[in-house]
Coordinates of C-alpha atoms in Angstrom, one line a residue:
M1256 CA 0.0 0.0 0.0
A1257 CA 1.0 3.6 -0.2
T1258 CA 2.7 4.3 3.1
A1259 CA 3.1 7.9 2.1
G1260 CA -0.7 8.4 2.1
L1261 CA -1.0 6.8 5.5
E1262 CA 1.7 9.2 6.8
L1263 CA -0.3 12.1 5.5
V1264 CA -3.5 11.0 7.2
L1265 CA -1.8 10.3 10.5
G1266 CA 0.1 13.5 10.4
A1267 CA -3.1 15.5 9.7
L1268 CA -4.9 13.9 12.6
S1269 CA -2.1 14.2 15.1
E1270 CA -1.0 17.8 14.3
G1271 CA -3.1 20.8 15.2
G1272 CA -6.7 20.7 16.2
P1273 CA -8.3 21.6 19.5
A1274 CA -6.9 20.2 22.7
E1275 CA -10.3 18.8 23.8
T1276 CA -10.4 16.4 20.8
G1277 CA -6.7 15.4 21.0
T1278 CA -7.4 12.2 22.9
A1279 CA -10.1 11.0 20.4
R1280 CA -7.8 11.8 17.4
A1281 CA -4.9 10.0 19.1
M1282 CA -7.2 6.9 19.4
L1283 CA -8.1 7.2 15.8
C1284 CA -4.4 7.4 14.8
A1285 CA -3.8 4.2 16.8
A1286 CA -6.7 2.3 15.4
L1287 CA -6.4 3.5 11.8
P1288 CA -3.6 1.1 10.7
H1289 CA -5.7 -1.9 12.1
A1290 CA -8.8 -0.7 10.3
L1291 CA -6.9 -0.3 7.0
A1292 CA -5.3 -3.8 7.1
P1293 CA -8.2 -5.7 5.5
V1294 CA -8.7 -3.0 2.9
V1295 CA -5.1 -3.4 1.8
V1296 CA -5.4 -7.1 1.1
V1297 CA -8.9 -6.7 -0.3
A1298 CA -10.5 -8.6 2.5
Q1299 CA -13.9 -8.3 4.2
P1300 CA -13.5 -5.5 7.0
H1301 CA -15.0 -5.9 10.4
P1302 CA -17.9 -3.5 11.2
Y1303 CA -15.8 -1.9 13.9
Q1304 CA -13.1 -1.3 11.4
L1305 CA -15.6 0.3 9.0
R1306 CA -16.7 2.5 11.9
V1307 CA -13.1 3.6 12.6
L1308 CA -12.7 4.5 8.9
D1309 CA -15.9 6.5 9.0
D1310 CA -14.8 8.3 12.2
V1311 CA -11.4 9.2 10.5
R1312 CA -13.3 10.5 7.5
R1313 CA -15.5 12.7 9.7
A1314 CA -12.5 13.9 11.7
L1315 CA -10.7 15.0 8.5
E1316 CA -13.8 16.7 7.3
D1317 CA -14.2 18.6 10.6
L1318 CA -10.5 19.6 10.5
R1319 CA -10.9 20.8 6.9
S1320 CA -14.1 22.8 7.8
A1321 CA -12.2 24.4 10.7
G1322 CA -9.3 25.0 8.4
V1323 CA -11.5 26.9 6.0
E1324 CA -12.8 29.0 8.8
A1325 CA -9.3 29.6 10.0
M1326 CA -8.2 30.6 6.5
G1327 CA -11.0 33.1 6.3
A1328 CA -10.2 34.5 9.7
A1329 CA -6.5 34.8 8.8
A1330 CA -7.4 36.6 5.6
S1331 CA -9.7 38.9 7.5
D1332 CA -6.9 39.6 10.0
V1333 CA -4.5 40.4 7.2
K1334 CA -7.0 42.8 5.7
V1335 CA -7.4 44.6 9.1
A1336 CA -3.7 44.6 9.6
R1337 CA -3.1 46.2 6.2
S1338 CA -5.6 48.8 7.0
M1339 CA -3.9 49.6 10.3
V1340 CA -0.5 49.8 8.5
A1341 CA -2.0 52.3 6.0
E1342 CA -3.5 54.4 8.9
A1343 CA -0.2 54.3 10.7
E1344 CA 1.7 55.3 7.6
A1345 CA -0.8 58.2 6.9
A1346 CA -0.2 59.4 10.5
M1347 CA 3.5 59.1 9.9
T1348 CA 3.2 61.3 6.8
S1349 CA 1.2 63.8 8.7
A1350 CA 3.7 63.9 11.6
T1351 CA 6.5 64.4 9.1
A1352 CA 4.7 67.2 7.4
A1353 CA 4.2 68.8 10.9
V1354 CA 7.9 68.5 11.7
D1355 CA 8.8 70.1 8.3
K1356 CA 6.4 73.0 8.8
A1357 CA 7.7 73.6 12.4
K1358 CA 11.3 73.6 11.1
V1359 CA 10.5 76.2 8.5
M1360 CA 8.8 78.4 11.1
V1361 CA 11.8 78.1 13.4
E1362 CA 14.2 78.9 10.7
T1363 CA 12.1 81.9 9.5
L1364 CA 11.9 83.3 13.0
K1365 CA 15.6 82.9 13.6
A1366 CA 16.4 84.7 10.3
H1367 CA 14.1 87.6 11.5
R1368 CA 15.9 87.5 14.8
D1369 CA 19.2 88.3 13.1
E1370 CA 17.5 91.3 11.5
L1371 CA 16.0 92.6 14.8
T1372 CA 19.4 92.1 16.6
S1373 CA 21.0 94.3 14.0
K1374 CA 18.3 96.9 14.5
V1375 CA 18.7 96.8 18.3
R1376 CA 22.5 97.4 17.9
E1377 CA 21.9 100.3 15.6
A1378 CA 19.4 101.8 18.0
E1379 CA 21.9 101.4 20.9
S1380 CA 24.6 103.1 18.8
D1381 CA 22.3 105.9 17.8
L1382 CA 21.3 106.4 21.5
E1383 CA 24.9 106.5 22.5
A1384 CA 25.7 109.1 19.9
T1385 CA 22.6 111.2 20.8
E1386 CA 23.4 111.1 24.5
A1387 CA 27.0 112.3 23.8
S1388 CA 25.8 115.2 21.7
T1389 CA 23.1 116.0 24.2
Q1390 CA 25.6 116.0 27.0
L1391 CA 27.8 118.3 25.0
V1392 CA 25.0 120.8 24.5
I1393 CA 24.2 120.6 28.3
D1394 CA 27.8 121.1 29.2
N1395 CA 28.2 124.1 26.8
R1396 CA 25.0 125.6 28.2
A1397 CA 26.3 125.2 31.8
Q1398 CA 29.5 126.9 30.8
V1399 CA 27.8 129.8 29.3
L1400 CA 25.6 130.2 32.3
A1401 CA 28.6 130.1 34.6
E1402 CA 30.3 132.8 32.5
L1403 CA 27.2 134.9 32.5
E1404 CA 26.9 134.7 36.3
A1405 CA 30.6 135.6 36.6
A1406 CA 30.1 138.6 34.4
R1407 CA 27.0 139.7 36.3
A1408 CA 29.0 139.3 39.5
V1409 CA 31.7 141.7 38.1
V1410 CA 29.1 144.3 37.2
A1411 CA 27.6 144.0 40.7
A1412 CA 31.0 144.3 42.3
V1413 CA 31.9 147.4 40.4
E1414 CA 28.6 149.0 41.0
T1415 CA 28.9 148.3 44.7
A1416 CA 32.4 149.7 44.8
E1417 CA 31.3 152.8 43.0
T1418 CA 28.3 153.4 45.3
N1419 CA 30.0 152.8 48.7
R1420 CA 33.5 154.3 48.0
T1421 CA 34.2 157.8 49.4
S1422 CA 38.0 157.7 49.2
A1423 CA 40.4 155.7 47.0
P1424 CA 41.3 152.6 49.0
E1425 CA 42.1 149.5 47.0
N1426 CA 39.2 147.1 46.5
D1427 CA 38.5 143.7 45.0
A1428 CA 36.3 145.1 42.2
S1429 CA 39.3 146.1 40.1
G1430 CA 40.7 142.6 40.3
V1431 CA 37.6 140.8 39.0
L1432 CA 37.1 143.4 36.4
V1433 CA 40.6 143.0 35.1
A1434 CA 40.3 139.2 35.1
L1435 CA 37.1 139.5 33.0
L1436 CA 38.7 141.9 30.6
E1437 CA 41.7 139.6 30.1
K1438 CA 39.5 136.5 29.7
R1439 CA 37.4 138.3 27.0
H1440 CA 40.5 139.7 25.3
A1441 CA 39.7 143.4 25.8
E1442 CA 42.2 146.0 24.5
K1443 CA 45.4 146.0 26.4
A1444 CA 45.3 149.7 27.0
L1445 CA 41.9 149.3 28.6
I1446 CA 43.1 146.4 30.7
A1447 CA 46.1 148.5 31.9
A1448 CA 44.2 151.7 32.6
A1449 CA 41.1 150.2 34.2
P1450 CA 42.5 149.3 37.7
A1451 CA 43.9 152.7 38.2
A1452 CA 40.9 154.6 37.0
L1453 CA 38.5 152.3 39.0
G1454 CA 40.7 152.9 42.2
I1455 CA 40.0 156.7 42.0
P1456 CA 36.8 158.0 43.6
A1457 CA 34.3 159.1 41.1
A1458 CA 34.5 162.7 42.1
A1459 CA 38.3 162.8 41.8
R1460 CA 38.6 161.2 38.4
S1461 CA 39.8 162.9 35.4
D1462 CA 38.0 162.8 32.1
F1463 CA 40.3 160.0 31.0
D1464 CA 39.6 158.0 34.1
R1465 CA 35.9 158.4 33.7
F1466 CA 36.2 157.4 30.1
T1467 CA 38.3 154.4 31.1
V1468 CA 35.8 153.2 33.7
Q1469 CA 32.8 153.7 31.3
A1470 CA 34.6 151.8 28.6
A1471 CA 35.4 148.9 30.9
M1472 CA 31.8 148.7 32.2
R1473 CA 30.5 149.0 28.6
F1474 CA 32.7 146.1 27.6
V1475 CA 31.4 144.0 30.6
G1476 CA 27.9 144.9 29.7
E1477 CA 28.4 143.7 26.1
V1478 CA 29.8 140.4 27.5
V1479 CA 26.7 140.0 29.7
T1480 CA 24.4 140.7 26.7
S1481 CA 26.3 138.3 24.5
L1482 CA 26.2 135.5 27.1
E1483 CA 22.5 136.1 27.7
E1484 CA 21.8 135.8 23.9
T1485 CA 23.9 132.7 23.7
L1486 CA 22.1 131.2 26.6
A1487 CA 18.7 132.1 25.1
S1488 CA 19.6 130.6 21.7
G1489 CA 21.0 127.5 23.3
A1490 CA 17.8 126.8 25.2
Q1491 CA 16.1 125.6 22.0
Q1492 CA 19.1 123.6 21.0
A1493 CA 19.2 122.0 24.5
A1494 CA 15.5 121.2 24.2
N1495 CA 16.0 119.7 20.7
A1496 CA 19.0 117.6 22.0
E1497 CA 16.9 116.3 24.9
A1498 CA 14.0 115.4 22.6
E1499 CA 16.4 113.6 20.3
R1500 CA 17.8 111.7 23.2
L1501 CA 14.3 110.7 24.4
G1502 CA 13.4 109.7 20.9
S1503 CA 16.5 107.5 20.6
W1504 CA 15.5 105.9 23.9
A1505 CA 12.0 105.2 22.6
I1506 CA 13.3 103.6 19.4
L1507 CA 15.7 101.4 21.4
D1508 CA 12.9 100.3 23.7
D1509 CA 10.7 99.5 20.8
E1510 CA 13.4 97.4 19.1
R1511 CA 14.2 95.6 22.3
E1512 CA 10.5 94.9 22.9
R1513 CA 10.1 93.5 19.4
A1514 CA 13.3 91.4 19.9
A1515 CA 11.9 90.0 23.2
E1516 CA 8.5 89.2 21.5
L1517 CA 10.4 87.4 18.7
E1518 CA 12.4 85.4 21.2
A1519 CA 9.1 84.3 22.8
R1520 CA 7.8 83.2 19.4
I1521 CA 11.0 81.3 18.7
A1522 CA 10.8 79.5 22.0
A1523 CA 7.1 78.6 21.3
A1524 CA 8.0 77.5 17.7
E1525 CA 10.9 75.3 19.1
G1526 CA 8.4 73.8 21.6
I1527 CA 6.1 73.0 18.7
L1528 CA 8.9 71.5 16.8
G1529 CA 9.9 69.3 19.7
D1530 CA 6.4 68.1 20.1
A1531 CA 6.1 67.4 16.4
E1532 CA 9.4 65.4 16.5
T1533 CA 8.1 63.4 19.5
S1534 CA 4.9 62.7 17.6
R1535 CA 6.8 61.6 14.5
R1536 CA 9.0 59.2 16.5
A1537 CA 5.9 57.7 18.1
A1538 CA 4.3 57.5 14.6
S1539 CA 7.4 55.8 13.3
A1540 CA 7.4 53.3 16.1
D1541 CA 3.7 52.7 15.5
V1542 CA 4.3 52.0 11.8
G1543 CA 7.0 49.5 12.8
A1544 CA 4.7 47.8 15.2
K1545 CA 1.8 47.7 12.7
Q1546 CA 4.1 46.3 10.0
Q1547 CA 5.4 43.6 12.4
A1548 CA 1.8 42.8 13.2
L1549 CA 1.0 42.5 9.5
S1550 CA 4.0 40.3 9.0
D1551 CA 2.7 38.0 11.8
K1552 CA -0.7 37.9 10.2
L1553 CA 0.7 37.1 6.8
I1554 CA 2.7 34.3 8.3
A1555 CA -0.4 33.0 10.1
E1556 CA -2.4 33.2 6.8
T1557 CA 0.4 31.3 5.0
L1558 CA 0.4 28.6 7.7
A1559 CA -3.4 28.4 7.6
E1560 CA -3.3 28.0 3.8
S1561 CA -0.5 25.4 4.1
R1562 CA -2.5 23.5 6.8
L1563 CA -5.6 23.6 4.6
K1564 CA -3.7 22.2 1.7
E1565 CA -2.2 19.5 3.9
L1566 CA -5.6 18.5 5.1
A1567 CA -6.9 18.3 1.5
R1568 CA -4.0 16.1 0.6
A1569 CA -4.6 14.0 3.7
S1570 CA -8.3 13.6 2.8
D1571 CA -7.5 12.6 -0.8
A1572 CA -4.9 10.1 0.4
F1573 CA -7.4 8.7 2.9
E1574 CA -10.0 8.1 0.2
R1575 CA -7.4 6.4 -2.0
L1576 CA -6.5 4.2 0.9
V1577 CA -10.1 3.1 1.7
K1578 CA -11.3 2.8 -1.9
P1579 CA -8.9 0.5 -3.8
P1580 CA -10.3 -1.4 -6.8
A1581 CA -12.7 -3.9 -5.1
P1582 CA -13.2 -7.5 -6.4
E1583 CA -16.6 -9.0 -6.7
S1584 CA -16.0 -11.3 -3.7
W1585 CA -16.7 -8.5 -1.1
E1586 CA -18.7 -5.4 -0.9
A1587 CA -17.3 -1.8 -0.7
P1588 CA -16.7 -0.5 2.9
T1589 CA -19.6 2.0 2.5
A1590 CA -22.0 -0.9 1.8
H1591 CA -21.1 -2.5 5.2
L1592 CA -21.3 0.9 7.0
A1593 CA -25.0 0.6 7.6
Q1594 CA -24.5 -2.8 9.2
A1595 CA -21.7 -1.7 11.5
P1596 CA -22.6 -2.0 15.2
A1597 CA -22.8 1.3 17.1
V1598 CA -20.1 2.2 19.6
A1599 CA -20.5 3.1 23.3
G1600 CA -24.3 3.1 23.9
E1601 CA -25.6 3.1 20.3
P1602 CA -28.2 0.4 19.2
Q1603 CA -26.8 -2.8 17.8
V1604 CA -27.1 -3.4 14.1
S1605 CA -26.7 -7.0 12.9
A1606 CA -24.1 -8.0 10.4
T1607 CA -24.6 -10.9 8.0
A1608 CA -21.8 -13.2 7.0
E1609 CA -21.8 -16.2 4.7
E1610 CA -21.5 -19.6 6.4
P1611 CA -19.2 -22.2 5.0
A1612 CA -20.9 -24.5 2.5
S1613 CA -19.9 -27.5 4.5
T1614 CA -17.8 -28.6 7.4
Q1615 CA -15.5 -30.4 5.1
D1616 CA -14.9 -27.3 2.9
A1617 CA -14.3 -25.2 6.1
A1618 CA -11.7 -27.7 7.3
M1619 CA -9.7 -27.7 4.1
P1620 CA -7.1 -25.0 3.7
D1621 CA -7.7 -22.5 0.9
P1622 CA -4.5 -21.3 -0.8
Q1623 CA -6.0 -18.0 -1.7
E1624 CA -7.1 -17.4 1.9
E1625 CA -3.7 -18.3 3.1
A1626 CA -2.1 -15.8 0.7
Q1627 CA -4.5 -13.1 1.8
T1628 CA -3.7 -13.9 5.4
R1629 CA 0.0 -13.6 4.8
A1630 CA -0.6 -10.3 2.8
G1631 CA -2.7 -9.0 5.6
D1632 CA 0.0 -9.8 8.2
E1633 CA 2.6 -8.1 6.0
A1634 CA 0.3 -5.1 5.4
M1635 CA -0.5 -4.9 9.1
T1636 CA 3.2 -4.9 10.0
E1637 CA 3.9 -2.2 7.4
V1638 CA 1.1 0.2 8.5
T1639 CA 1.9 -0.4 12.1
D1640 CA 5.6 0.6 11.5
V1641 CA 4.5 3.7 9.6
A1642 CA 2.0 4.6 12.3
A1643 CA 4.6 4.1 15.0
K1644 CA 7.1 6.4 13.2
V1645 CA 4.5 9.1 12.7
L1646 CA 3.1 8.9 16.3
E1647 CA 6.5 8.8 17.9
A1648 CA 7.6 12.0 16.0
P1649 CA 7.2 15.2 18.0
V1650 CA 4.0 17.0 17.2
R1651 CA 4.5 20.5 15.9
P1652 CA 2.4 23.1 17.8
A1653 CA -0.2 24.7 15.6
P1654 CA -0.7 28.5 15.5
E1655 CA -3.5 29.7 17.7
N1656 CA -5.9 30.4 14.8
L1657 CA -5.1 27.0 13.3
S1658 CA -6.2 24.9 16.3
V1659 CA -9.4 23.8 14.5
G1660 CA -11.2 20.6 13.6
G1661 CA -12.7 17.8 15.6
A1662 CA -12.9 14.0 15.8

């Protein structure tokens, strides 16, 4: 007989299938070689052997039905896994676009920061120059005011000396007058004659002395007037300088405020970029996980398809084993199936067997019967050896979604 076919059947029964039917299928595996022995030698099977063959057929059919369901479930799982991969890849694309957008925003803001930094530096430089020029105006104005006060003090001193003097003692008025005349570059003759003329009482002065004193006081008066005019004209200049300084301060403050706002926007954009990169990493990891899950589902689908093909080959092999070309001397196994006695609690069905024609014929050895007996023994030995090899081999664990079928 075809031992390869028996190996297929035994392998299909012993591998996979639910655990609750494992004992029943193991019993079928053990009984199948004995049930096939008479079929191999084209002998009349026993009703119990026919029942074993029928149980094996049903077990294979149950396993194939469960295999079809498992194949459908695996295909459905693959479809769902593909959909999940597509969704994860779409999320990855969206996350990548968000990262690119955030990068562009950060780069744009940083480029604008360089521009604002330059403007801040220019404003600081302008303020520094404005403050220097303003300070110069203030210093000049203070100097003019000091000189004006000094000139006015000279006039007051001379007037006081002229009012209070009755004789010609020396006084300090001539000293401050000469100092002012020298500082303002008066004529040397006036500088030389003024102290002496001023030291003479007014009533005792000559015309030259009076002229000298008048010329000196007129010169001092002109100095006071000039300083007052300078101070008056410088007031507007000082106001303009102060306004310019305040304007420079305002510009600098505005540029610094804009720079600070930009820094806040850059920090926010960098935060968005960091979040986007985190989301992209998570999306990338999710894509990898979904692709791995899809790979697992594809493997499960391939195993389910392989298992289904194996069961189909086993069923075909089983039918070839139990339906060899039958001689006219015995009926096909299916013809005896209705007469097979029930197992474990089922009603008994009688089986009819032909009686020997006579006691003498039964006692005489039949060469054909002896040949069939020897062939049956040999066949029994062969199928038993095959079954032992198959059953002793380690059983491969079936995937979870392939644990289908029943006895």
